[in-house]
PDB file of C-alpha atoms (C1' of nucleotides) in Angstrom:
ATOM      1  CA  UNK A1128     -88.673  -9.487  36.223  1.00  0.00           C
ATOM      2  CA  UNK A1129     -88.205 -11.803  33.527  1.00  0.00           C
ATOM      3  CA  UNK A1130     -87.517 -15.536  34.667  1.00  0.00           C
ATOM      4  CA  UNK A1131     -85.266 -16.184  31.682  1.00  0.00           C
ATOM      5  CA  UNK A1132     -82.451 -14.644  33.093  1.00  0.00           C
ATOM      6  CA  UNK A1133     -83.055 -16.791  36.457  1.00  0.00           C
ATOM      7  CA  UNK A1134     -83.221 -19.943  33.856  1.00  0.00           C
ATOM      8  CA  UNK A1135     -80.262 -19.160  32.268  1.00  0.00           C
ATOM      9  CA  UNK A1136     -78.229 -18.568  35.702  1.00  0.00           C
ATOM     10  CA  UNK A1137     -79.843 -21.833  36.902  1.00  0.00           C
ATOM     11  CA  UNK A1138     -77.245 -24.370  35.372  1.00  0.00           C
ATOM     12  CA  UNK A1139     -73.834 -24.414  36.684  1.00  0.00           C
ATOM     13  CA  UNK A1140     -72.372 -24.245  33.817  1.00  0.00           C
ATOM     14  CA  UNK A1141     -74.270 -21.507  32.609  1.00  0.00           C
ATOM     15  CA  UNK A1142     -73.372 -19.382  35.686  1.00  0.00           C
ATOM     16  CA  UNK A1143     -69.344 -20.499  35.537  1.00  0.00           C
ATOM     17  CA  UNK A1144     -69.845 -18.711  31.869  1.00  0.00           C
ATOM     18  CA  UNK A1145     -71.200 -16.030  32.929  1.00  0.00           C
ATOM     19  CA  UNK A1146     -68.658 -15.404  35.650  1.00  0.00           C
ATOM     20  CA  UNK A1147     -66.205 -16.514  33.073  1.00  0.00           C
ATOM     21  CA  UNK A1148     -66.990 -14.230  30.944  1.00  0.00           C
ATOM     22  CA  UNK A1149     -66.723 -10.983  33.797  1.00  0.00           C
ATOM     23  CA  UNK A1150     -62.811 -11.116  32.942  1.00  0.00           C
ATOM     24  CA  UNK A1151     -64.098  -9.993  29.502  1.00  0.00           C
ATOM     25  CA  UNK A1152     -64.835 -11.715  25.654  1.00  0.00           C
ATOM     26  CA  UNK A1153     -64.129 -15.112  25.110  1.00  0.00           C
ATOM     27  CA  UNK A1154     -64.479 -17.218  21.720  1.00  0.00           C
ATOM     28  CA  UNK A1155     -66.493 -20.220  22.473  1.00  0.00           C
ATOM     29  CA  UNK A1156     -63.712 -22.685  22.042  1.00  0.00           C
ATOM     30  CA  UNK A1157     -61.644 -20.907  24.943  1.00  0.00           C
ATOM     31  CA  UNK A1158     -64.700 -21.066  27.131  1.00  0.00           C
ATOM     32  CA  UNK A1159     -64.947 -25.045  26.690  1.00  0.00           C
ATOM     33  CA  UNK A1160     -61.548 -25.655  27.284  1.00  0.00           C
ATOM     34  CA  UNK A1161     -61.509 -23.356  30.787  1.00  0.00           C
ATOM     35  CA  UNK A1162     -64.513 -24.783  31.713  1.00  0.00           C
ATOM     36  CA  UNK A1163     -64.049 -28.431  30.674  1.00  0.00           C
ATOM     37  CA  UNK A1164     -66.867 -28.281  28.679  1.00  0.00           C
ATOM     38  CA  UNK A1165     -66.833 -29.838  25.248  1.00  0.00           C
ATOM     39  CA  UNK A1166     -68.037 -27.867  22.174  1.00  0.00           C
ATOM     40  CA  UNK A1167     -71.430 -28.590  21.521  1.00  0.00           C
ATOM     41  CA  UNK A1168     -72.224 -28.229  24.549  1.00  0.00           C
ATOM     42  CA  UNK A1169     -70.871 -25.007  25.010  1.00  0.00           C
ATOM     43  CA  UNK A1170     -73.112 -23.646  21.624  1.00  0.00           C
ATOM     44  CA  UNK A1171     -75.805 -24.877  23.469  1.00  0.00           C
ATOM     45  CA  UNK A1172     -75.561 -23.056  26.563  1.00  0.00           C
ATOM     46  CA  UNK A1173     -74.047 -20.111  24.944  1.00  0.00           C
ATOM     47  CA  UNK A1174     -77.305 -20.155  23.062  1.00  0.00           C
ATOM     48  CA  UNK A1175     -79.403 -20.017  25.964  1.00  0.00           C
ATOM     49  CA  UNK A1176     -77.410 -17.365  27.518  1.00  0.00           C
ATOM     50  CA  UNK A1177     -77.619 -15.459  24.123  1.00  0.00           C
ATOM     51  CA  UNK A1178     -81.552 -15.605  23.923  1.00  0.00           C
ATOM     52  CA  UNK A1179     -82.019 -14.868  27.380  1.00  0.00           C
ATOM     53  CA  UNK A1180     -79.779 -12.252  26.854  1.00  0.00           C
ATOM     54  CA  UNK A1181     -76.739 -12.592  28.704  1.00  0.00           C
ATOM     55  CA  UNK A1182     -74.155 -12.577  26.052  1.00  0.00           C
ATOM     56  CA  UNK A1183     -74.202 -11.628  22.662  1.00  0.00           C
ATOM     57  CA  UNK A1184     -71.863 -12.736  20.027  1.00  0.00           C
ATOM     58  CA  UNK A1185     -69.450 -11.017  17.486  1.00  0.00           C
ATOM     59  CA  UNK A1186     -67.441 -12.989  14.316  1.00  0.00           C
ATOM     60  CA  UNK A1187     -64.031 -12.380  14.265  1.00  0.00           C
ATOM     61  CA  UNK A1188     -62.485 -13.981  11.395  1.00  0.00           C
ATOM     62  CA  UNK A1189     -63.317 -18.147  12.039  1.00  0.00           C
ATOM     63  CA  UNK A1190     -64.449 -17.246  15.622  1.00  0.00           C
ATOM     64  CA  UNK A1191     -67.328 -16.061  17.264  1.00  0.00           C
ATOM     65  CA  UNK A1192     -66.436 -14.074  20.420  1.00  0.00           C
ATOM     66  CA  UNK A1193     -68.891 -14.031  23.244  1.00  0.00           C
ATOM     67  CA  UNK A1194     -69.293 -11.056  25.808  1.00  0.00           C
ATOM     68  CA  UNK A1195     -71.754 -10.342  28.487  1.00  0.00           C
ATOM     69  CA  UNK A1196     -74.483  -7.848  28.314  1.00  0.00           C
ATOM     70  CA  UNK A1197     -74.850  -5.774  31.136  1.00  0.00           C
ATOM     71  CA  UNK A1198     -78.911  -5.655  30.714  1.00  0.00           C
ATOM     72  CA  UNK A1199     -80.321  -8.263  32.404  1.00  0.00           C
ATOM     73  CA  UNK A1200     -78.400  -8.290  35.148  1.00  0.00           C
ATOM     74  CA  UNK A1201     -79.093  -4.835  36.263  1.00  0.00           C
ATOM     75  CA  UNK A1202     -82.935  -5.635  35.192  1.00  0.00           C
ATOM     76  CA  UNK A1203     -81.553  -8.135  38.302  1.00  0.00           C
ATOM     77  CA  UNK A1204     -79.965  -5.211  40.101  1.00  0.00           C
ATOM     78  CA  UNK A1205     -82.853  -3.088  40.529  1.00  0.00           C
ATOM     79  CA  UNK A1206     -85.737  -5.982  41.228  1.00  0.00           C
ATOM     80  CA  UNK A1207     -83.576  -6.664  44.022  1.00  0.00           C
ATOM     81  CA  UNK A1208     -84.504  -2.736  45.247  1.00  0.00           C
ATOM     82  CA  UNK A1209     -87.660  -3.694  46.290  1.00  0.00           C
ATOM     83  CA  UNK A1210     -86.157  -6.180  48.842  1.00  0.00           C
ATOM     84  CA  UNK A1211     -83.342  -3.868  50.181  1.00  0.00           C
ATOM     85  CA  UNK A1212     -86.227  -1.732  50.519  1.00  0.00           C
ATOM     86  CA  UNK A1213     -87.677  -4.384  53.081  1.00  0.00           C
ATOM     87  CA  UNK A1214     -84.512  -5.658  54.783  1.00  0.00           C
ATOM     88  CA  UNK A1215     -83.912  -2.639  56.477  1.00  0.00           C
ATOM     89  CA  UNK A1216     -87.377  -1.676  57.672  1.00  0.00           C
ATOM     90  CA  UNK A1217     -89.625  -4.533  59.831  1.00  0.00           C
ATOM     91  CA  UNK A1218     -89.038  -7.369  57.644  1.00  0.00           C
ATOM     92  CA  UNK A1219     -91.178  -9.614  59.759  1.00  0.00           C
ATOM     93  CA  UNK A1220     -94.429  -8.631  60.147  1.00  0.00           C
ATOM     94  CA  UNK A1221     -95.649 -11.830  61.375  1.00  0.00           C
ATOM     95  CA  UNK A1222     -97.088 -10.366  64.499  1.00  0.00           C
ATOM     96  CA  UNK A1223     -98.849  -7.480  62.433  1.00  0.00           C
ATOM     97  CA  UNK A1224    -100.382  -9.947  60.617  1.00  0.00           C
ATOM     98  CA  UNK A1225    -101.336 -12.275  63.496  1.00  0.00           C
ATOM     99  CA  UNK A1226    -103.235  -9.414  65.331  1.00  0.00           C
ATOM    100  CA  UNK A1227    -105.143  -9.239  61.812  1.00  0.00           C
ATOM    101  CA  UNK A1228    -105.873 -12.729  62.483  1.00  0.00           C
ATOM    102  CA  UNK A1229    -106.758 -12.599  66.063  1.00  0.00           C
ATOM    103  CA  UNK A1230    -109.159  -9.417  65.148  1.00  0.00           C
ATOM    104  CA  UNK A1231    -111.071 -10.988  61.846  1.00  0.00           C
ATOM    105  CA  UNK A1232    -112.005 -13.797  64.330  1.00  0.00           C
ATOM    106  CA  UNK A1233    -113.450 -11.476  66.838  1.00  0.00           C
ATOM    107  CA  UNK A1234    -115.940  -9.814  64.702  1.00  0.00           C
ATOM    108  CA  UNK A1235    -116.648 -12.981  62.214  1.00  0.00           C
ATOM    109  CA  UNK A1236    -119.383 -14.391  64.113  1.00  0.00           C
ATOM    110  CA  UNK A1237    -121.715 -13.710  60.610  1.00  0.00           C
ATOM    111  CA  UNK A1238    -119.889 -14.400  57.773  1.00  0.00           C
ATOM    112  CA  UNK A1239    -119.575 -11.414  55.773  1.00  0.00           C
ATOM    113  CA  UNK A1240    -118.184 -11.617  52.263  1.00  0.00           C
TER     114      UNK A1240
ATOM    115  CA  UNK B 103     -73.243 -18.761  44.187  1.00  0.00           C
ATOM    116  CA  UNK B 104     -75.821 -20.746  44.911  1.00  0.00           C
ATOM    117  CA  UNK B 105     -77.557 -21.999  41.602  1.00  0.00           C
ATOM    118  CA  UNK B 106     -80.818 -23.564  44.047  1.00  0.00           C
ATOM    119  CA  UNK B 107     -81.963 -19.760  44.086  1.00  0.00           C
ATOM    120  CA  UNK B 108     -81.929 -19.247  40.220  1.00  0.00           C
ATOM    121  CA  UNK B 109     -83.580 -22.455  39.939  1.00  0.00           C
ATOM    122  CA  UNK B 110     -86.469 -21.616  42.659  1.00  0.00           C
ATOM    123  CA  UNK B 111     -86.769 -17.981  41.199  1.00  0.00           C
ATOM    124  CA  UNK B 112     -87.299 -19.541  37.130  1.00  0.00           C
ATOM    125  CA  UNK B 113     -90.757 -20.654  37.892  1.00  0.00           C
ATOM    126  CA  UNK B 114     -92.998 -17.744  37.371  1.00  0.00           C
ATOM    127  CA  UNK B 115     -95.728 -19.153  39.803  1.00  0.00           C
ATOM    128  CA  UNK B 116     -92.335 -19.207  42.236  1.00  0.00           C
ATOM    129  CA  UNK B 117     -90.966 -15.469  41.791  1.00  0.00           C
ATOM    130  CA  UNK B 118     -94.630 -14.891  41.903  1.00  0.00           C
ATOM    131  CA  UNK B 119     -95.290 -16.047  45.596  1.00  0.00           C
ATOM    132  CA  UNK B 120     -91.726 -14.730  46.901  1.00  0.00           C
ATOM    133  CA  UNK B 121     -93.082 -10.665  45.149  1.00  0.00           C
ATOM    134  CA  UNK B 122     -96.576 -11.541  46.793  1.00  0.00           C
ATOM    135  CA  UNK B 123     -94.466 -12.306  50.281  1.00  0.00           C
ATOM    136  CA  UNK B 124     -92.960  -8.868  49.947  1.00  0.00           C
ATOM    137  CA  UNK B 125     -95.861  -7.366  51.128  1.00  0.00           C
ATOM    138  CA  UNK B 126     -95.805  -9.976  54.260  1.00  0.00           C
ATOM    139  CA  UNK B 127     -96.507 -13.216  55.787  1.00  0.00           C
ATOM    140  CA  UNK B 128     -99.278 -15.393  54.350  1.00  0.00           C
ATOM    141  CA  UNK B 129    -100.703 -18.781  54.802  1.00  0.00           C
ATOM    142  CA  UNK B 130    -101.137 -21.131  51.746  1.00  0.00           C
ATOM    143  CA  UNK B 131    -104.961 -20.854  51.449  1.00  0.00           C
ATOM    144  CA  UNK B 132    -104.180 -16.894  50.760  1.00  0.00           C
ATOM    145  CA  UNK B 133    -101.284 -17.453  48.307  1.00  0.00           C
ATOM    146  CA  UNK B 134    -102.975 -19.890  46.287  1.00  0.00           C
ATOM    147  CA  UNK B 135    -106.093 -17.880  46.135  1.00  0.00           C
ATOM    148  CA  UNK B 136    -104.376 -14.270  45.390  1.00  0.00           C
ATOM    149  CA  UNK B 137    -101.966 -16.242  42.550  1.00  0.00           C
ATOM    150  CA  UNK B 138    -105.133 -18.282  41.311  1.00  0.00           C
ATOM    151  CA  UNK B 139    -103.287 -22.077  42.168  1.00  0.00           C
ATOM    152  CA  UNK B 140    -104.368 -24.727  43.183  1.00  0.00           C
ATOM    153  CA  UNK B 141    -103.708 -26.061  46.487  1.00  0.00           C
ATOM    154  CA  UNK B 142    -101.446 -28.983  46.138  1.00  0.00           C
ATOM    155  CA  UNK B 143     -99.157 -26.843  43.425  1.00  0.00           C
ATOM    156  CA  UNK B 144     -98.653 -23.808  45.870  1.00  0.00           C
ATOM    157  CA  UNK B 145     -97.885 -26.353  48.442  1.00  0.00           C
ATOM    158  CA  UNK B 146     -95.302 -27.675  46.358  1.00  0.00           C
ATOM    159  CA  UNK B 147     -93.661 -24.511  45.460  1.00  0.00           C
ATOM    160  CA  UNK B 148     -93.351 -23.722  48.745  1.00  0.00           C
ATOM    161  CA  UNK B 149     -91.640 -26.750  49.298  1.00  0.00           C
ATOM    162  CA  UNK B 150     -89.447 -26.019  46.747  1.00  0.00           C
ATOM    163  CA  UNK B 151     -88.579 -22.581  47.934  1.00  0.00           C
ATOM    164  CA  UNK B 152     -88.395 -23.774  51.568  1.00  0.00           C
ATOM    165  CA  UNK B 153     -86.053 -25.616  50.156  1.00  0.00           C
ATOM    166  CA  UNK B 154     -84.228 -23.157  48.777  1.00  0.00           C
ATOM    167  CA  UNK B 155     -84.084 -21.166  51.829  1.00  0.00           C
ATOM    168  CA  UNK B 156     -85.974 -18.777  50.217  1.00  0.00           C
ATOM    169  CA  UNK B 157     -88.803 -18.675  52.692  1.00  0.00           C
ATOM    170  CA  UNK B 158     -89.546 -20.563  56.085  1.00  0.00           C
ATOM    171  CA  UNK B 159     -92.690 -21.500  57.787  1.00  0.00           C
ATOM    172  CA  UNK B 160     -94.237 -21.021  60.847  1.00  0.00           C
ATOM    173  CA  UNK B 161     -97.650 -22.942  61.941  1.00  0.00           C
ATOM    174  CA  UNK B 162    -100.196 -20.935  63.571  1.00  0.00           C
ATOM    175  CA  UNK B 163    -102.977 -23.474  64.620  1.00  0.00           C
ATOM    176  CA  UNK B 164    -104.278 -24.594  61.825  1.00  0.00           C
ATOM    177  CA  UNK B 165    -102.245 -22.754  59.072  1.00  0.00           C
ATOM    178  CA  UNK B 166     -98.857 -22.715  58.086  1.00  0.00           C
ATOM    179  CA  UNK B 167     -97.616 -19.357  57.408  1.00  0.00           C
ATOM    180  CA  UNK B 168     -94.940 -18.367  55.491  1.00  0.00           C
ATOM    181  CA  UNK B 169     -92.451 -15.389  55.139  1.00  0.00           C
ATOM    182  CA  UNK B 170     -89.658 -14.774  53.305  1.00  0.00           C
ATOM    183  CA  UNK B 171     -85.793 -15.405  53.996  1.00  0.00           C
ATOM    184  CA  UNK B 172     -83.755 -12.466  53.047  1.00  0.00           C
ATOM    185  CA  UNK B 173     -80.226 -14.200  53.118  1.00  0.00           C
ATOM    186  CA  UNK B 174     -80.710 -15.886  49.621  1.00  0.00           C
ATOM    187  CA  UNK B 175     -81.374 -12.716  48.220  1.00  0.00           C
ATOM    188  CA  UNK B 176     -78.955 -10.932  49.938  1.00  0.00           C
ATOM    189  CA  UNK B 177     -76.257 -13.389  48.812  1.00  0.00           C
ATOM    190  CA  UNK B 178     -77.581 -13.009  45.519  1.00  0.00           C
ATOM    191  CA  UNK B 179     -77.018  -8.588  45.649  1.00  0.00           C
ATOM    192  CA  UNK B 180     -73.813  -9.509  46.951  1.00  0.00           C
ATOM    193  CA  UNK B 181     -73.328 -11.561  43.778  1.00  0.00           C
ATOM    194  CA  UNK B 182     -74.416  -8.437  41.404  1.00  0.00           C
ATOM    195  CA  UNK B 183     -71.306  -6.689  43.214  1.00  0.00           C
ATOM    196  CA  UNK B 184     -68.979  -8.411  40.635  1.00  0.00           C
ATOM    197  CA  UNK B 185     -70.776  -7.374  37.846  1.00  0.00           C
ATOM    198  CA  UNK B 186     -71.672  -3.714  39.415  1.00  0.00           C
ATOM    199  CA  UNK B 187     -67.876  -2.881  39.459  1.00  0.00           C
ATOM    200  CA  UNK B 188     -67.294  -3.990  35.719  1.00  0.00           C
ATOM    201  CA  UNK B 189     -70.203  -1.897  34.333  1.00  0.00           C
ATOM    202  CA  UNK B 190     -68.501   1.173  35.669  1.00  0.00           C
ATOM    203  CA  UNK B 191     -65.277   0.142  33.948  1.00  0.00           C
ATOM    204  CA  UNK B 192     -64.607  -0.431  30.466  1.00  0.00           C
ATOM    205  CA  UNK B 193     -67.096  -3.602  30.225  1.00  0.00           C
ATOM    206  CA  UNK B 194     -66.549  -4.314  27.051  1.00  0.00           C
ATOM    207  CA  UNK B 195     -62.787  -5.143  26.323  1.00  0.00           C
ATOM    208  CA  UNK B 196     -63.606  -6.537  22.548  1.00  0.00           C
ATOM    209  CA  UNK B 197     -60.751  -4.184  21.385  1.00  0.00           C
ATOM    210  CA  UNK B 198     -58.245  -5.380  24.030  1.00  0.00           C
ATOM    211  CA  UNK B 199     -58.503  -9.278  23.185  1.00  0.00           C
ATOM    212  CA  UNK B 200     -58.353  -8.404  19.679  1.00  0.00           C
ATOM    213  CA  UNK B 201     -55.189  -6.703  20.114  1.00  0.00           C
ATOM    214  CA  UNK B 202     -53.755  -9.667  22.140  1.00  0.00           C
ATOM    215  CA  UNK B 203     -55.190 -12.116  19.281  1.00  0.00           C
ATOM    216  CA  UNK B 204     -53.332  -9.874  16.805  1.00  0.00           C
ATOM    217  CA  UNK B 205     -50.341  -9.861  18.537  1.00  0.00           C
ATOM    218  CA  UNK B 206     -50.339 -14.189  18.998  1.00  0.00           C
ATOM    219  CA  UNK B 207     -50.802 -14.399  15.548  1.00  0.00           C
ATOM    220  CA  UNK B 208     -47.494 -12.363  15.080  1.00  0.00           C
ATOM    221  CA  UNK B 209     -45.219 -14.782  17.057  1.00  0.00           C
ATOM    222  CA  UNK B 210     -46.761 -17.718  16.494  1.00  0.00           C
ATOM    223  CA  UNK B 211     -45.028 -19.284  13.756  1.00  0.00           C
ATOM    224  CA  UNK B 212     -43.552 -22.132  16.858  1.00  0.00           C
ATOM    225  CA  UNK B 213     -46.406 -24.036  18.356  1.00  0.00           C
ATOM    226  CA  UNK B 214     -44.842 -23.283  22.048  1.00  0.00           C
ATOM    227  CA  UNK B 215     -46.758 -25.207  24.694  1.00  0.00           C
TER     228      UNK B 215
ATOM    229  C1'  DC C 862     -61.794 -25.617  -5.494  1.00  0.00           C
ATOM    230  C1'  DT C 863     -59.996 -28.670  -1.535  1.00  0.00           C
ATOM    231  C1'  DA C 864     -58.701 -29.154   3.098  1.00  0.00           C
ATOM    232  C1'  DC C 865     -59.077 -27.607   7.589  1.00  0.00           C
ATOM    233  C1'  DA C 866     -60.425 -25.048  11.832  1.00  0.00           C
ATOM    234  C1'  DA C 867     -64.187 -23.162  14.651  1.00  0.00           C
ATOM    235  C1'  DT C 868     -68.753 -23.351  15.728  1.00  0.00           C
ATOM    236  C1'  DA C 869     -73.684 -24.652  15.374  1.00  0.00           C
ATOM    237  C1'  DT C 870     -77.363 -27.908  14.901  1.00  0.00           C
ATOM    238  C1'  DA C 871     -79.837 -32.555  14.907  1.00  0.00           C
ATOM    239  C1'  DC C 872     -80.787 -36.835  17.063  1.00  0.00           C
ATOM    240  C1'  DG C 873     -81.464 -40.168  20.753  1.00  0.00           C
ATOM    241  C1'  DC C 874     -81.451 -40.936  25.685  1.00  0.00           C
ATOM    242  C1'  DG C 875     -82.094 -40.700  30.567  1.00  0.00           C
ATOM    243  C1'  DT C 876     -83.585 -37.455  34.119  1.00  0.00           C
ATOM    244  C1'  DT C 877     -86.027 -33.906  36.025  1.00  0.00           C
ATOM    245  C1'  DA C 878     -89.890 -30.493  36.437  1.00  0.00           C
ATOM    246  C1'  DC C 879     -94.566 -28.994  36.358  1.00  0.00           C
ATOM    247  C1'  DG C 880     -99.535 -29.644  36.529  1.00  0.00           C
ATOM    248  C1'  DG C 881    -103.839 -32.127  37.898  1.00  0.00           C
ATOM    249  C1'  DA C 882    -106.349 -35.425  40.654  1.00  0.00           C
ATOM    250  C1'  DA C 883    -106.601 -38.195  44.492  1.00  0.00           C
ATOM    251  C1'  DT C 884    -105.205 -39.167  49.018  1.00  0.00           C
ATOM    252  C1'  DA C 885    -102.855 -38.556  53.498  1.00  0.00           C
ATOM    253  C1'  DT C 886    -101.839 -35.833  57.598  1.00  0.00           C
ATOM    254  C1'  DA C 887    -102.624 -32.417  61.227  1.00  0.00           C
ATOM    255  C1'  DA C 888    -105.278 -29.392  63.923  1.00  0.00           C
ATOM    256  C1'  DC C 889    -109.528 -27.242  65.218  1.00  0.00           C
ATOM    257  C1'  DT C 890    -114.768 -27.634  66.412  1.00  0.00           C
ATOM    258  C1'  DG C 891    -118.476 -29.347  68.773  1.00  0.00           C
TER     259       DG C 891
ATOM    260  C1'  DC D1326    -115.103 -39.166  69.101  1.00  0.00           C
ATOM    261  C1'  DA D1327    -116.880 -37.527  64.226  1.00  0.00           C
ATOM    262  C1'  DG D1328    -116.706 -33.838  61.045  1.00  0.00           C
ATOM    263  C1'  DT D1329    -114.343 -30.110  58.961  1.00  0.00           C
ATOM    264  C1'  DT D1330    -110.577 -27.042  57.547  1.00  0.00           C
ATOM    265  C1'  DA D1331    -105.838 -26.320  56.109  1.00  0.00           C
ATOM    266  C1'  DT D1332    -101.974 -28.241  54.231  1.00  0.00           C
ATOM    267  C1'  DA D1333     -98.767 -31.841  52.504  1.00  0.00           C
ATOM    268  C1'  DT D1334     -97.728 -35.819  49.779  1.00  0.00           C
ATOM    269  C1'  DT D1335     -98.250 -39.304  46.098  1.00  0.00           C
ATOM    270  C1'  DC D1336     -99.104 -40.896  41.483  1.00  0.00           C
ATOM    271  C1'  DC D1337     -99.331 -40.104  36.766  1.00  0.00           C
ATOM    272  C1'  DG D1338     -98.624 -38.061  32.148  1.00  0.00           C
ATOM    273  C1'  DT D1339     -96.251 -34.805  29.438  1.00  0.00           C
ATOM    274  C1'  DA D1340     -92.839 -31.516  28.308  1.00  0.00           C
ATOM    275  C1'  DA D1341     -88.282 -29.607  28.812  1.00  0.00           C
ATOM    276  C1'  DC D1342     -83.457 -30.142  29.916  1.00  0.00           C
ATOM    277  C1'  DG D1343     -78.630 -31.566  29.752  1.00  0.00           C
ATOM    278  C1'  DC D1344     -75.401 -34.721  27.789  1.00  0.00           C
ATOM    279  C1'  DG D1345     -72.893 -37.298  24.149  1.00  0.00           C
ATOM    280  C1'  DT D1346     -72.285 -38.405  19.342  1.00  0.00           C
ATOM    281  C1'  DA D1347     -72.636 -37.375  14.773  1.00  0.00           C
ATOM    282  C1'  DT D1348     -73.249 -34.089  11.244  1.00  0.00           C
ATOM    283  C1'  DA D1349     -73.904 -29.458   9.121  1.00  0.00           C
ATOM    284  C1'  DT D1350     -72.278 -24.762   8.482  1.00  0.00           C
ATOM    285  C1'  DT D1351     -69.170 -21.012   7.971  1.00  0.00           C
ATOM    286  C1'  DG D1352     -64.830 -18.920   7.325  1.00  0.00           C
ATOM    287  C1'  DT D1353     -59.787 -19.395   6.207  1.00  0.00           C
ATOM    288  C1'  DA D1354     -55.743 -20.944   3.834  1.00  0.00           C
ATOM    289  C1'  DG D1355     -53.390 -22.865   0.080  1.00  0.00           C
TER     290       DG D1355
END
DNA sequence: CTACAATATACGCGTTACGGAATATAACTG
DNA sequence: CAGTTATATTCCGTAACGCGTATATTGTAG
């Protein structure tokens, strides 16, 4: 899993443009004023979202129109497998792992590797 | 959406420890030794996901063991549901907003509101 | 070519984050 | 109680981040 897309998501105002952005392609200035965000700001996050991935850009005319990329999210989508894997079996194996314990201290009286 | 799980889950070291956790509960003498850190930095990573809700702890004489916390991640698939239902759909509505833009342009010769 | 609109980049600043080393705390052992 | 193990916290230096302001770039219109 690449932790680029978990930066990216991990600024607010990062993650409001990316939700923004689910009601489909916005040019960046649109984005700033629905956000409150002023310009350069905006570039700069829309940067970060663009080389993480996120978005990518298209020039219309003067503008530059942002849209998502579907990508790293489902990259997200399926790491997440491996936990809905877990949730639904024994997710707490704490007691497994405490008769480990209890057992390596019975037989530990010469310490063995 | 809580932005605290993005930020725990950027930190490599981090999105290490919650993967190793997968496999079950662990004191921090085992983490740090399986992930090759140091003591004081897993300790503080753990913080930082405790923090985050991502795991929680439970001491066992000694040692503090930790497991993980599904909710965070199960808000977090709940999040993906959003995006899940657009890339079925047309995701990428370029064509629409261009026709919209188009169409502005037409009727636009009064700056209303 | 000049003027303008939309966007990107550079710079300076204050804050935060991470890592390492040292130290503090807590619990077990004898 | 002293010694030891396991873990947490503190302090420090450095690097990255987010913001605001100013400036550069690119495309459009006349």
């Amino acid at each position: 899993m690449n932790t680029m897309t978990f930066s990216a998501l991990a600024e607010p105002n990062r993650l409001d443009i990316v939700e923004l952005l689910l009601n489909g392609p916005l040019p960046v200035g649109e984005i700033a004023q629905r956000l409150d965000l002023n310009q350069p700001q905006t570039s700069k996050h829309l940067r970060f979202l663009s080389d993480a991935g996120l978005v990518e850009v298209q020039p219309v005319a003067n503008k530059r129109i942002y849209k998502l990329r579907p990508e790293p999210l489902q990259e997200l989508d399926s790491w997440l497998d491996s936990f809905r894997r877990i949730w639904e079996e024994r997710f707490d194996n704490l007691d497994v792992y405490l008769r480990q314990l209890q057992q390596k201290s019975n037989n530990d009286g010469s310490g063995s590797k």
